[in-house]
Amino acid sequence: MKRYLALVLAIALSLSMVVGLTGCAKKGEGSVYFLNFKPEADQAWQDLAAKYTELTGVEVKVVTAASGTYNDVLTAEMDKENPPTLFQCGNAGALKTWGEFCYDLSDTDFYKQMTTDDFNLYGENGELLAAGYCYEAFGIIVNKTLLKQAGYEVTDITDFASLKAIADDIHARASELGFDAFSAAGLDGTSSWRFSGHLANMPLFYQFRDDGVESQPATINDKYLDNYKNIWDLYTTDSATTGAALLTSTGEESTAQFGNRKAVFYQNGTWEYTNLVDNYGLAPEELTMIPIYCGVEGEENAALCCGTENCWSVNKTVPQEDIDATLDFMEWVVTSDEGTTLMAEQFGPCPFKKAKEPDNVFFADANRYIAEGKYVVTWAFNYTPAVEDWRAGVVDSLSKYVSGTGEWTAVVDSFVNGWAAQYQAENEG
Amino acid sequence: MSIFSRKPNDGSHGSKLIRRPMQYWMWLFLLPTFAAFCIGFLWPFAQGLFLSFCKFKITSVWEWVGFDNYVKALSDASFMHSFWYTALFAIVSLVAINVLAFAAAYALTQNIKGTNIFRTIFFMPNLIGGIVLAFIWQTIFDGILIAYGTNILLKTSYGFWGLIILMCWQQIGYMMIIYIAGLQAVPEDMLEAAKIDGATKWQTLTRITIPNIMPSITICTFLTLTNSFKLFDQNFSLTAGRPFETLADGSVIKTTEMLALNIYNSFYSNVTNRGVGQAKAVLFFVLVVIIGLLQLRATRSKEVQQ
């Protein structure tokens, strides 16, 4: 018996060595290794990569980091002998870490396909380090049908005062109507980014606009934090879920409240469209997206919050043939029929000449506001230093505030002082 | 001739014909294990030690900075906080787990009906992974705390005692098995002699049983102590360090963050220099080794030679 066991082990050992050796076999042509950070798009990328390999014979490996682990995975992968040739660098913080690994894209055929520089990220000497390949919009998603049942039209909402009046009224009549104003503003990890990230964009955007900030600031002030409080209080008062229950309330729960027609308003973005229509069966015509109003002067002229964290960077530390293969692949993705279809389906509108129109009413809303001449609220939070840590601090203080165990001043502290501390930590090295 | 009359060294292994080549080829047999040890432990350890003196983003690109990282690590308020927090946690869980595990073992060696079922059930929590376990307990705690309008993430003491309960629940069964093995090995004749001499139950326990199971106590206290210091998964998924305390300068103390989690966080959040996290990890290693050795020595000296 033992002899057979030894034999089996010996065979296993030699086999694993053979496998290991073949792994070392030299690659002929350049290949592509894409580290994708959107788990929901994984299957689409895998299919597209297979299609590209089938057409051109170039090997395309797509690895998707599990939700929330992209940075850890990227750190580990960059160290390997065959690091990713294509990855995402979505904001100022990411460029600070990975900027020195990014290939200058400004002189490539891929870049020539782009229609705007608005979503691109540049290095200190103007090199194009990360190219924004799609953009997104967020705001308050409204169920028009429910709003009508409550006796209002979307056009009645033009600023914070009107939003609050309507929300208060719906909340007061919630049991009679059978639905509430806002879906849960949950602070569980699956939902809190909507408030520590997206909602926090409002005070940041207005302050940066006033101060003319165009690069990552070392400090921020509390000028518009009262407005942040306005809207946060509204979300957490005029809702079926309030108080300490918000700490365990998930993103799924909030989506379900809105999707099952238990709430009129739901703060989220264009990416939620497919889920609402396909999984919850909401009709496109009953959905619309309005700007987040928080009581800032002139906000009746605001459009949706448009921007992106979806930016591609090419790794310049890999062999030139891999860089070339990667650039060819990127160009194919944004020009071919298969590629542009995937981009429109997965990412919505993309700033490329041959991009397809997505069928997503929220983008139509975004464009309508812009066409009406309203100002776009850009993604000011892309300047956040040590994003995860700063947001974690804000979520923690919001949790205490909403459950009644902490003061609003602590939220202001985590916002303003937290920013300064994270900036300093990140920049002193 | 029976097998018992053989001298220990009388077997074929003792023969020169076999011993010589074995001595000669010994290195060959040791090589795979030694290679694995080098690849899996020695090399990463040496590399880690080296990197703790460097500034780096990825491990293959570094810049030597000397003791800079160690200075930063030791002057980091959150690191010191997590050290004392971990120490407190280790002491409380050491006592709680061992007392309860011993009590359970003692009870289950008294010929109670269904002993085996109890043993199996008590052991089972140990088979669940730390992350999952913490999520289960988080749901339980929150389910209770929400009735009082609060949450485990809102108070440091909730997080602390929550983690203690969780670790007790997970580890008591495992330690209990070790204690049971120890209790079953206490010589019957000693217990009988004590009985004849008129010793009370308490005297038998403290004078006979406990001295005889010192090896089990050594192992169990050693395991619980080092487990507490190295605790990561449960801490990570139960509270992840919350609630936070923001200091005047805006820096954050994660009040329920233990050492391992602090190291992890400083490694991954300090994107421009992961060396500080690395230096903390080296300090952590030294600390765990020292504590382990001291503790082993202290309990070994109390063991009874049978």
XYZ file of C-alpha atoms in Angstrom:
735
model
C 0.000 0.000 0.000
C 2.743 2.376 1.045
C 4.642 1.595 -2.136
C 1.667 2.615 -4.265
C 1.206 5.750 -2.264
C 4.860 6.636 -2.808
C 4.450 5.954 -6.494
C 1.417 8.186 -6.736
C 3.208 10.959 -4.877
C 6.267 10.636 -7.084
C 4.136 10.860 -10.208
C 2.286 13.864 -8.838
C 5.573 15.553 -8.066
C 7.067 14.979 -11.500
C 3.847 16.073 -13.174
C 3.768 19.290 -11.231
C 7.371 19.929 -12.295
C 6.482 19.371 -15.925
C 3.573 21.771 -15.592
C 5.820 24.266 -13.873
C 8.381 24.032 -16.659
C 5.848 24.480 -19.434
C 4.665 27.552 -17.570
C 8.121 28.994 -18.141
C 7.955 28.405 -21.877
C 8.721 31.551 -23.767
C 5.929 33.448 -25.398
C 6.386 34.282 -29.026
C 4.322 37.407 -29.641
C 3.201 40.054 -27.232
C 0.215 39.292 -25.082
C -2.355 41.214 -23.084
C -3.059 40.842 -19.395
C -6.001 42.947 -18.263
C -6.678 43.344 -14.543
C -10.345 44.272 -14.435
C -11.862 45.947 -11.377
C -15.559 45.510 -12.124
C -16.747 42.045 -11.087
C -20.114 42.638 -12.758
C -18.390 43.016 -16.129
C -16.135 39.984 -15.755
C -18.046 37.573 -17.963
C -18.412 40.132 -20.750
C -14.666 40.813 -20.706
C -13.820 37.103 -20.707
C -16.031 36.590 -23.753
C -14.591 39.583 -25.521
C -11.037 38.460 -24.796
C -11.798 34.995 -26.190
C -13.279 36.598 -29.304
C -10.181 38.729 -29.812
C -7.886 35.741 -29.415
C -10.001 33.822 -31.905
C -9.744 36.650 -34.447
C -6.110 37.626 -34.042
C -4.411 34.779 -32.203
C -3.128 37.205 -29.576
C -3.451 35.879 -26.058
C -5.622 38.063 -23.807
C -5.793 37.159 -20.150
C -8.507 38.859 -18.099
C -8.322 38.636 -14.332
C -11.011 40.242 -12.224
C -10.314 41.333 -8.674
C -13.042 40.423 -6.205
C -15.202 43.314 -5.108
C -13.272 45.760 -2.933
C -9.900 44.065 -3.368
C -8.697 45.705 -6.583
C -5.877 47.670 -4.953
C -4.567 44.685 -3.019
C -4.652 42.488 -6.096
C -2.998 45.150 -8.244
C -0.204 45.553 -5.678
C 0.466 41.834 -5.666
C 0.172 41.397 -9.434
C 2.507 44.307 -10.228
C 5.243 42.448 -8.389
C 5.007 39.355 -10.516
C 7.142 38.409 -13.446
C 4.218 38.915 -15.819
C 2.392 41.921 -14.390
C -0.858 43.276 -15.858
C -0.315 45.164 -19.098
C -3.632 46.964 -18.773
C -5.176 48.173 -15.523
C -7.316 50.941 -14.039
C -6.154 54.181 -12.450
C -9.272 56.135 -11.610
C -8.285 59.095 -9.481
C -5.554 61.316 -8.085
C -4.665 58.822 -5.362
C -4.253 55.972 -7.826
C -1.972 58.099 -10.021
C 0.163 58.919 -7.011
C 0.788 55.225 -6.461
C 0.813 53.883 -9.985
C 1.604 56.962 -12.094
C 5.232 55.928 -12.495
C 4.083 52.647 -14.057
C 1.834 54.301 -16.636
C 2.679 54.476 -20.313
C 2.062 57.833 -22.022
C -0.988 57.187 -24.191
C -1.056 60.550 -25.954
C 0.640 59.372 -29.137
C -1.292 56.165 -29.764
C -3.926 55.092 -32.281
C -6.169 54.307 -29.346
C -6.041 57.912 -28.227
C -6.901 59.116 -31.724
C -10.265 57.394 -31.288
C -11.160 59.500 -28.270
C -13.641 62.339 -28.582
C -12.838 64.227 -25.388
C -10.077 64.734 -22.848
C -12.550 65.555 -20.083
C -12.219 62.230 -18.322
C -8.496 61.679 -18.841
C -5.862 61.925 -16.133
C -2.535 63.567 -16.862
C 0.885 63.463 -15.232
C 2.909 66.471 -14.166
C 4.484 66.909 -17.588
C 1.244 66.552 -19.452
C 1.645 62.882 -20.320
C -1.637 61.026 -20.680
C -1.388 58.415 -17.948
C -4.962 57.194 -17.697
C -7.657 57.424 -20.351
C -11.270 57.661 -19.201
C -13.040 55.023 -21.300
C -16.576 55.729 -20.174
C -18.421 58.117 -17.989
C -21.183 57.760 -15.496
C -23.745 59.964 -13.831
C -25.358 59.832 -10.441
C -28.157 61.691 -8.733
C -31.501 60.892 -7.193
C -33.397 58.213 -9.085
C -37.129 58.939 -9.042
C -40.094 56.660 -9.604
C -42.368 59.002 -11.543
C -45.427 56.770 -11.228
C -45.261 56.733 -7.439
C -44.579 60.456 -7.373
C -47.729 61.003 -9.407
C -49.731 58.790 -7.050
C -48.613 61.074 -4.265
C -49.874 64.037 -6.284
C -46.621 65.489 -7.676
C -44.682 65.795 -10.910
C -40.918 65.631 -11.372
C -41.005 69.215 -12.579
C -42.248 70.273 -9.129
C -38.778 69.480 -7.787
C -36.371 72.276 -8.652
C -34.275 72.772 -5.542
C -33.766 71.513 -1.994
C -36.776 73.316 -0.558
C -39.193 71.758 -3.034
C -37.566 68.322 -2.673
C -37.876 68.520 1.102
C -41.488 69.695 1.008
C -42.501 66.809 -1.240
C -40.454 64.216 0.650
C -41.825 65.366 4.007
C -45.352 65.134 2.684
C -44.871 61.646 1.256
C -43.209 60.452 4.452
C -46.078 61.798 6.553
C -48.581 59.912 4.399
C -46.414 56.796 4.026
C -48.837 54.339 5.599
C -51.726 55.656 3.559
C -49.738 55.670 0.283
C -48.028 52.330 0.862
C -44.582 53.721 0.085
C -42.105 56.120 1.653
C -40.032 58.996 0.272
C -36.429 57.744 0.318
C -35.077 54.205 0.157
C -32.745 53.256 3.017
C -29.540 55.291 3.283
C -27.718 52.233 4.612
C -24.251 52.565 6.107
C -23.287 48.938 5.648
C -20.163 48.571 3.501
C -22.223 47.629 0.447
C -24.064 50.936 0.560
C -22.055 53.512 2.527
C -19.978 54.617 -0.483
C -23.113 56.260 -1.853
C -22.850 58.788 0.957
C -19.188 58.942 1.916
C -18.293 59.033 -1.775
C -21.064 60.254 -4.019
C -23.080 62.414 -1.652
C -19.876 63.862 -0.193
C -19.146 65.067 -3.707
C -21.713 67.851 -3.279
C -19.894 69.914 -0.605
C -16.540 69.121 -2.220
C -17.686 70.191 -5.694
C -19.132 73.512 -4.541
C -16.129 74.362 -2.408
C -13.688 73.515 -5.179
C -15.760 75.534 -7.652
C -15.678 78.572 -5.355
C -11.954 78.239 -4.715
C -11.006 77.320 -8.272
C -9.331 74.098 -7.160
C -7.865 72.161 -10.076
C -5.569 69.679 -8.433
C -5.640 67.692 -5.219
C -5.844 70.205 -2.334
C -4.000 69.575 0.932
C -6.919 70.836 2.980
C -10.617 71.440 2.554
C -13.063 73.580 4.545
C -16.535 73.139 5.963
C -18.226 75.811 3.850
C -20.861 73.499 2.356
C -21.096 70.871 5.056
C -24.373 72.305 6.300
C -25.776 71.499 2.885
C -24.422 67.978 3.222
C -26.217 67.773 6.562
C -29.461 69.042 4.977
C -29.641 66.284 2.440
C -28.331 63.569 4.782
C -30.933 64.457 7.402
C -33.599 64.342 4.735
C -32.507 60.878 3.545
C -32.469 59.503 7.060
C -35.703 61.100 8.276
C -38.089 60.718 5.356
C -37.478 56.990 5.034
C -38.793 53.712 6.371
C -35.306 52.862 7.670
C -33.894 55.238 10.275
C -31.590 55.388 13.295
C -29.206 52.599 14.283
C -30.916 50.216 11.846
C -29.106 52.092 9.071
C -25.774 50.674 10.243
C -26.664 47.181 9.084
C -28.782 48.230 6.143
C -27.256 46.995 2.877
C -27.185 48.357 -0.652
C -29.332 45.431 -1.716
C -31.985 46.402 0.817
C -32.110 49.948 -0.488
C -32.343 48.804 -4.106
C -35.096 46.376 -3.141
C -37.123 49.094 -1.411
C -36.982 51.199 -4.546
C -37.281 48.277 -6.937
C -40.338 46.912 -5.143
C -41.999 50.327 -5.278
C -41.703 50.988 -1.560
C -39.825 54.258 -2.052
C -40.028 57.158 -4.508
C -36.416 58.352 -4.305
C -33.171 56.404 -4.409
C -29.725 57.941 -4.637
C -27.579 56.009 -7.060
C -26.105 56.133 -10.549
C -26.553 55.185 -14.173
C -24.993 51.760 -13.515
C -28.057 50.747 -11.512
C -30.339 50.995 -14.559
C -30.044 47.408 -15.822
C -30.622 46.026 -12.351
C -33.767 48.091 -11.807
C -35.252 47.307 -15.199
C -34.164 43.678 -15.660
C -34.228 42.348 -12.115
C -36.956 44.410 -10.506
C -39.109 44.869 -13.595
C -39.458 48.626 -13.386
C -40.513 50.181 -16.683
C -37.977 52.582 -18.247
C -40.705 55.198 -18.646
C -41.420 55.355 -14.932
C -37.781 56.105 -14.125
C -35.868 59.341 -14.205
C -32.850 60.846 -12.482
C -32.717 64.310 -10.946
C -29.748 66.239 -9.521
C -28.948 65.987 -5.821
C -30.270 69.212 -4.336
C -28.840 70.258 -0.994
C -29.740 73.913 -0.614
C -26.838 75.624 -2.380
C -27.665 78.927 -4.040
C -28.315 78.596 -7.754
C -28.663 74.800 -7.588
C -31.828 74.894 -9.718
C -29.359 75.197 -12.588
C -27.442 72.056 -11.644
C -27.239 69.016 -13.900
C -26.419 65.481 -12.795
C -23.050 64.533 -11.314
C -21.044 63.327 -14.314
C -17.576 61.865 -14.246
C -15.701 58.613 -14.134
C -13.272 56.483 -12.224
C -13.004 54.122 -15.175
C -9.638 55.019 -16.638
C -7.304 52.685 -18.454
C -3.580 52.730 -17.937
C -1.014 50.706 -19.830
C 1.908 49.313 -17.852
C 5.151 50.727 -19.231
C 7.349 48.270 -17.357
C 6.355 45.314 -19.557
C 8.176 44.407 -22.822
C 7.416 46.647 -25.800
C 5.659 43.845 -27.696
C 3.223 43.470 -24.804
C 2.594 47.205 -24.758
C 1.920 47.131 -28.503
C -0.371 44.128 -28.173
C -2.261 45.895 -25.392
C -2.670 49.112 -27.371
C -3.941 47.112 -30.361
C -6.416 45.341 -28.126
C -7.673 48.623 -26.659
C -8.121 50.124 -30.083
C -10.032 47.049 -31.204
C -12.303 47.252 -28.154
C -13.328 50.822 -28.916
C -13.692 50.391 -32.676
C -14.955 46.863 -33.395
C -18.615 45.938 -33.401
C -18.185 43.404 -30.571
C -16.133 45.798 -28.476
C -18.370 48.832 -28.799
C -21.433 46.701 -28.048
C -19.849 45.502 -24.819
C -18.785 49.002 -23.866
C -22.281 50.406 -24.408
C -23.916 47.554 -22.515
C -21.513 47.465 -19.593
C -20.369 51.032 -19.248
C -22.909 53.267 -20.994
C -21.706 56.208 -23.052
C -18.052 56.104 -24.033
C -15.995 58.981 -25.415
C -14.943 57.259 -28.642
C -15.728 58.070 -32.262
C -17.362 54.714 -32.960
C -19.103 54.318 -29.590
C -22.641 52.966 -29.576
C -25.556 54.712 -27.894
C -26.574 52.947 -24.699
C -30.263 52.341 -24.099
C -30.387 53.797 -20.599
C -32.847 56.541 -19.735
C -30.568 57.984 -17.067
C -28.000 58.956 -19.680
C -30.745 60.597 -21.668
C -31.535 62.585 -18.515
C -27.896 63.518 -18.059
C -27.689 64.755 -21.632
C -30.973 66.627 -21.392
C -29.795 68.668 -18.411
C -26.583 69.536 -20.222
C -28.527 70.455 -23.367
C -30.651 72.786 -21.265
C -27.480 74.639 -20.406
C -27.230 73.549 -16.792
C -23.862 73.134 -15.099
C -22.414 69.646 -14.707
C -21.469 68.691 -11.169
C -18.109 67.038 -11.775
C -16.643 64.249 -9.676
C -14.718 66.360 -7.199
C -14.228 63.344 -4.929
C -11.662 62.011 -7.357
C -9.190 64.246 -5.474
C -9.787 62.453 -2.168
C -6.499 61.423 -0.523
C -6.331 57.785 0.702
C -9.908 57.330 -0.499
C -10.746 54.185 1.446
C -9.455 55.509 4.747
C -10.991 58.936 4.422
C -14.345 57.440 3.539
C -14.148 54.944 6.394
C -13.707 57.840 8.815
C -16.706 59.685 7.386
C -18.864 56.551 7.502
C -17.914 55.970 11.120
C -18.866 59.484 12.203
C -22.065 59.404 10.129
C -22.960 56.120 11.872
C -22.577 57.703 15.287
C -24.501 60.782 14.224
C -27.400 58.893 12.717
C -27.748 56.570 15.709
C -27.711 59.484 18.134
C -24.421 58.544 19.812
C -22.356 61.243 18.114
C -22.581 64.911 17.168
C -22.567 66.470 13.718
C -19.324 68.252 14.606
C -17.615 64.852 14.592
C -18.751 64.385 11.002
C -17.292 67.791 10.145
C -14.059 66.744 11.886
C -13.735 63.497 10.013
C -14.459 65.374 6.799
C -12.156 68.369 7.142
C -9.435 67.204 9.547
C -9.574 63.691 8.148
C -8.798 65.062 4.689
C -5.799 67.031 5.942
C -4.438 64.053 7.901
C -4.846 61.613 5.023
C -3.270 64.069 2.595
C -0.305 64.520 4.879
C 0.110 60.799 5.483
C -0.036 60.111 1.777
C 2.414 62.823 0.831
C 5.108 62.520 3.457
C 5.710 58.914 2.411
C 11.036 -15.835 21.120
C 8.609 -13.039 21.379
C 8.773 -9.576 19.956
C 9.209 -8.132 23.463
C 12.589 -9.694 24.004
C 14.145 -7.732 21.157
C 16.566 -5.040 22.164
C 15.613 -1.632 20.809
C 18.715 -1.417 18.638
C 18.615 -4.940 17.460
C 16.596 -4.307 14.291
C 17.840 -4.156 10.767
C 18.113 -0.342 11.034
C 21.042 -0.799 13.331
C 23.017 -2.789 10.788
C 26.078 -1.122 9.372
C 25.082 -2.190 5.905
C 22.047 0.037 6.123
C 23.246 2.762 8.452
C 26.209 3.814 6.329
C 24.315 4.585 3.132
C 21.568 6.224 5.185
C 24.050 8.568 6.786
C 25.603 9.172 3.419
C 22.315 9.944 1.668
C 20.576 11.643 4.532
C 20.925 15.090 2.988
C 19.012 13.870 -0.066
C 16.024 12.901 2.034
C 16.137 16.107 3.974
C 16.469 18.226 0.849
C 12.797 18.478 -0.235
C 11.614 19.521 3.218
C 14.509 21.864 3.666
C 13.898 23.399 0.254
C 10.243 23.893 1.098
C 11.230 25.476 4.386
C 13.583 27.861 2.592
C 11.094 28.789 -0.104
C 8.116 29.049 2.179
C 9.690 30.518 5.265
C 13.355 31.502 5.314
C 13.454 33.419 2.058
C 10.235 35.428 2.566
C 11.324 36.124 6.115
C 14.712 37.438 5.040
C 13.099 39.479 2.291
C 10.547 40.883 4.729
C 13.252 41.800 7.181
C 15.200 43.554 4.456
C 12.153 45.417 3.147
C 11.386 46.745 6.611
C 14.435 48.970 6.130
C 13.248 50.183 2.731
C 10.720 52.487 1.213
C 8.688 50.593 -1.379
C 5.402 50.392 -3.239
C 5.931 46.984 -4.767
C 8.443 44.577 -3.319
C 10.729 44.479 -6.344
C 11.376 48.238 -6.394
C 12.789 49.630 -3.147
C 14.921 52.362 -1.672
C 17.000 51.888 1.490
C 15.931 54.185 4.352
C 17.535 52.572 7.406
C 15.588 52.720 10.649
C 13.163 55.348 9.369
C 10.264 52.927 9.129
C 10.825 51.675 12.678
C 10.836 55.216 14.039
C 7.583 55.936 12.223
C 6.014 52.686 13.373
C 6.858 53.269 17.017
C 5.680 56.875 16.974
C 2.366 55.864 15.402
C -0.353 56.376 18.008
C -2.655 53.843 16.379
C 0.039 51.142 16.543
C 0.590 51.686 20.253
C -3.146 51.722 20.847
C -3.581 48.439 19.008
C -0.723 46.922 21.021
C -2.335 47.675 24.383
C -5.733 46.731 23.107
C -4.374 43.399 21.897
C -2.565 42.786 25.177
C -5.769 43.389 27.127
C -7.676 41.160 24.770
C -5.061 38.419 25.066
C -5.179 38.389 28.869
C -8.966 38.356 29.083
C -9.406 35.712 26.406
C -6.585 33.592 27.851
C -8.313 33.411 31.207
C -11.844 33.073 29.866
C -11.094 30.405 27.279
C -8.927 28.251 29.532
C -11.150 28.376 32.599
C -14.244 27.561 30.574
C -12.514 24.923 28.462
C -11.144 23.221 31.580
C -14.541 23.346 33.244
C -16.150 21.799 30.185
C -13.463 19.110 30.000
C -13.804 18.345 33.695
C -17.568 18.068 33.413
C -17.343 15.830 30.375
C -14.954 13.374 32.033
C -17.376 12.682 34.886
C -19.270 9.947 33.002
C -22.280 12.094 32.181
C -24.746 10.593 29.713
C -24.177 11.771 26.134
C -20.597 12.887 26.788
C -19.498 12.166 23.242
C -22.321 14.174 21.712
C -21.455 17.141 23.926
C -17.780 16.893 23.028
C -18.575 16.815 19.324
C -20.951 19.752 19.523
C -18.559 21.857 21.597
C -15.796 21.158 19.127
C -17.809 22.062 16.037
C -17.515 25.900 16.106
C -13.812 25.397 15.604
C -14.498 24.041 12.134
C -16.045 27.285 10.899
C -13.691 29.817 9.319
C -12.997 33.066 11.140
C -14.532 35.451 8.599
C -17.800 33.534 8.407
C -17.906 33.088 12.153
C -17.538 36.817 12.716
C -20.306 37.599 10.241
C -22.611 35.145 11.997
C -21.878 36.707 15.361
C -22.190 40.211 13.999
C -25.723 39.358 12.908
C -26.499 37.915 16.339
C -25.061 40.884 18.235
C -26.758 43.410 15.994
C -30.032 41.559 16.285
C -29.837 41.965 20.051
C -28.375 45.461 20.149
C -30.865 46.964 17.702
C -33.555 46.389 20.331
C -31.660 48.943 22.403
C -31.191 51.281 19.447
C -27.484 50.642 19.107
C -24.972 48.561 17.201
C -21.725 46.716 17.813
C -19.890 49.316 15.724
C -20.879 52.174 18.000
C -19.030 51.401 21.222
C -15.502 50.124 21.838
C -16.646 47.942 24.724
C -19.261 46.216 22.576
C -16.585 45.374 20.026
C -14.224 44.126 22.734
C -16.664 41.859 24.523
C -18.191 40.777 21.257
C -14.818 39.527 20.106
C -14.202 37.809 23.455
C -17.519 35.958 23.191
C -16.771 35.013 19.614
C -13.297 33.688 20.416
C -14.548 31.770 23.451
C -17.219 30.187 21.350
C -14.712 29.199 18.696
C -11.825 28.044 20.856
C -13.309 26.487 23.981
C -14.185 23.265 22.160
C -10.681 22.853 20.808
C -8.955 23.518 24.138
C -11.491 21.259 25.813
C -10.333 18.308 23.711
C -6.730 18.894 24.797
C -7.790 19.125 28.445
C -9.851 15.951 28.146
C -6.824 14.089 26.824
C -4.832 15.448 29.767
C -7.481 14.511 32.314
C -7.730 10.987 30.988
C -3.984 10.552 31.421
C -4.017 11.387 35.135
C -2.849 8.123 36.808
C -5.728 6.215 38.386
C -3.581 4.997 41.292
C -2.790 8.546 42.376
C -6.486 9.443 42.373
C -7.262 6.268 44.281
C -4.525 6.961 46.834
C -5.909 10.441 47.362
C -9.361 9.004 47.880
C -8.090 6.507 50.423
C -6.198 9.258 52.221
C -9.474 11.130 52.541
C -8.766 14.027 50.198
C -11.776 16.170 49.306
C -12.829 16.692 45.667
C -11.291 20.162 45.702
C -8.009 18.869 47.163
C -7.867 16.123 44.554
C -8.438 18.674 41.821
C -5.829 21.174 42.973
C -3.183 18.776 44.335
C -3.441 15.823 41.958
C -5.321 16.622 38.779
C -4.039 20.094 37.901
C -0.321 19.360 38.524
C -0.710 16.260 36.374
C -2.248 18.076 33.455
C 0.327 20.879 33.391
C 1.467 19.813 29.878
C -2.090 20.380 28.620
C -2.246 23.712 30.388
C 1.057 24.693 28.789
C -0.182 23.861 25.339
C -3.575 25.503 25.803
C -2.318 28.731 27.317
C 0.381 28.927 24.678
C -2.160 28.424 21.906
C -4.691 30.905 23.258
C -2.060 33.541 23.926
C -0.463 33.391 20.498
C -3.864 33.015 18.816
C -5.019 36.201 20.511
C -1.955 38.119 19.444
C -2.170 36.907 15.873
C -5.939 37.332 15.620
C -6.939 38.851 12.296
C -9.961 37.438 10.408
C -12.409 37.681 13.281
C -11.286 41.185 14.158
C -11.426 42.221 10.512
C -14.937 41.054 9.837
C -16.559 41.700 13.221
C -15.750 45.414 13.644
C -12.812 46.220 11.318
C -11.564 48.526 14.052
C -14.712 50.583 14.467
C -15.695 52.814 16.229
C -13.018 55.348 15.276
C -11.725 58.155 17.371
C -10.547 61.213 15.463
C -7.625 62.950 17.128
C -7.109 66.713 17.069
C -4.769 66.489 14.084
C -7.334 64.540 12.083
C -5.560 61.202 12.366
C -7.744 58.300 13.294
C -7.457 55.709 16.062
C -9.441 52.613 15.241
C -10.429 51.715 18.762
C -11.046 47.991 18.275
C -8.178 47.390 15.888
C -5.770 44.669 16.962
C -2.102 44.410 16.035
C -2.394 42.199 12.976
C -5.164 44.334 11.513
C -3.202 47.500 12.240
C -0.255 46.085 10.304
C -2.491 45.082 7.426
C -4.103 48.518 7.330
C -0.853 50.434 7.450
C 0.566 48.227 4.711
C -2.332 48.708 2.322
C -3.396 52.265 3.100
C 0.041 53.842 3.018
C 0.388 53.573 -0.725
C 3.590 55.556 -1.101
C 5.519 53.591 1.497
C 4.531 50.136 2.619
C 7.784 49.852 4.583
C 6.176 51.141 7.774
C 3.693 48.278 7.716
C 6.601 45.920 7.082
C 8.560 47.305 10.025
C 5.500 46.855 12.223
C 5.280 43.246 11.058
C 8.887 42.596 12.096
C 8.294 44.153 15.513
C 5.177 42.038 15.791
C 7.128 38.871 15.016
C 9.732 39.627 17.675
C 6.983 40.349 20.188
C 5.101 37.121 19.546
C 8.308 35.078 19.794
C 9.294 36.688 23.103
C 5.865 36.228 24.638
C 5.656 32.648 23.441
C 9.077 31.731 24.844
C 8.514 33.420 28.196
C 5.191 31.760 28.601
C 6.511 28.334 27.624
C 9.321 28.656 30.147
C 7.044 29.785 32.933
C 4.643 26.871 32.554
C 7.233 24.195 31.752
C 8.878 24.711 35.110
C 5.609 23.735 36.821
C 5.185 20.471 34.973
C 5.306 17.229 36.895
C 7.558 14.457 35.627
C 5.623 11.221 35.838
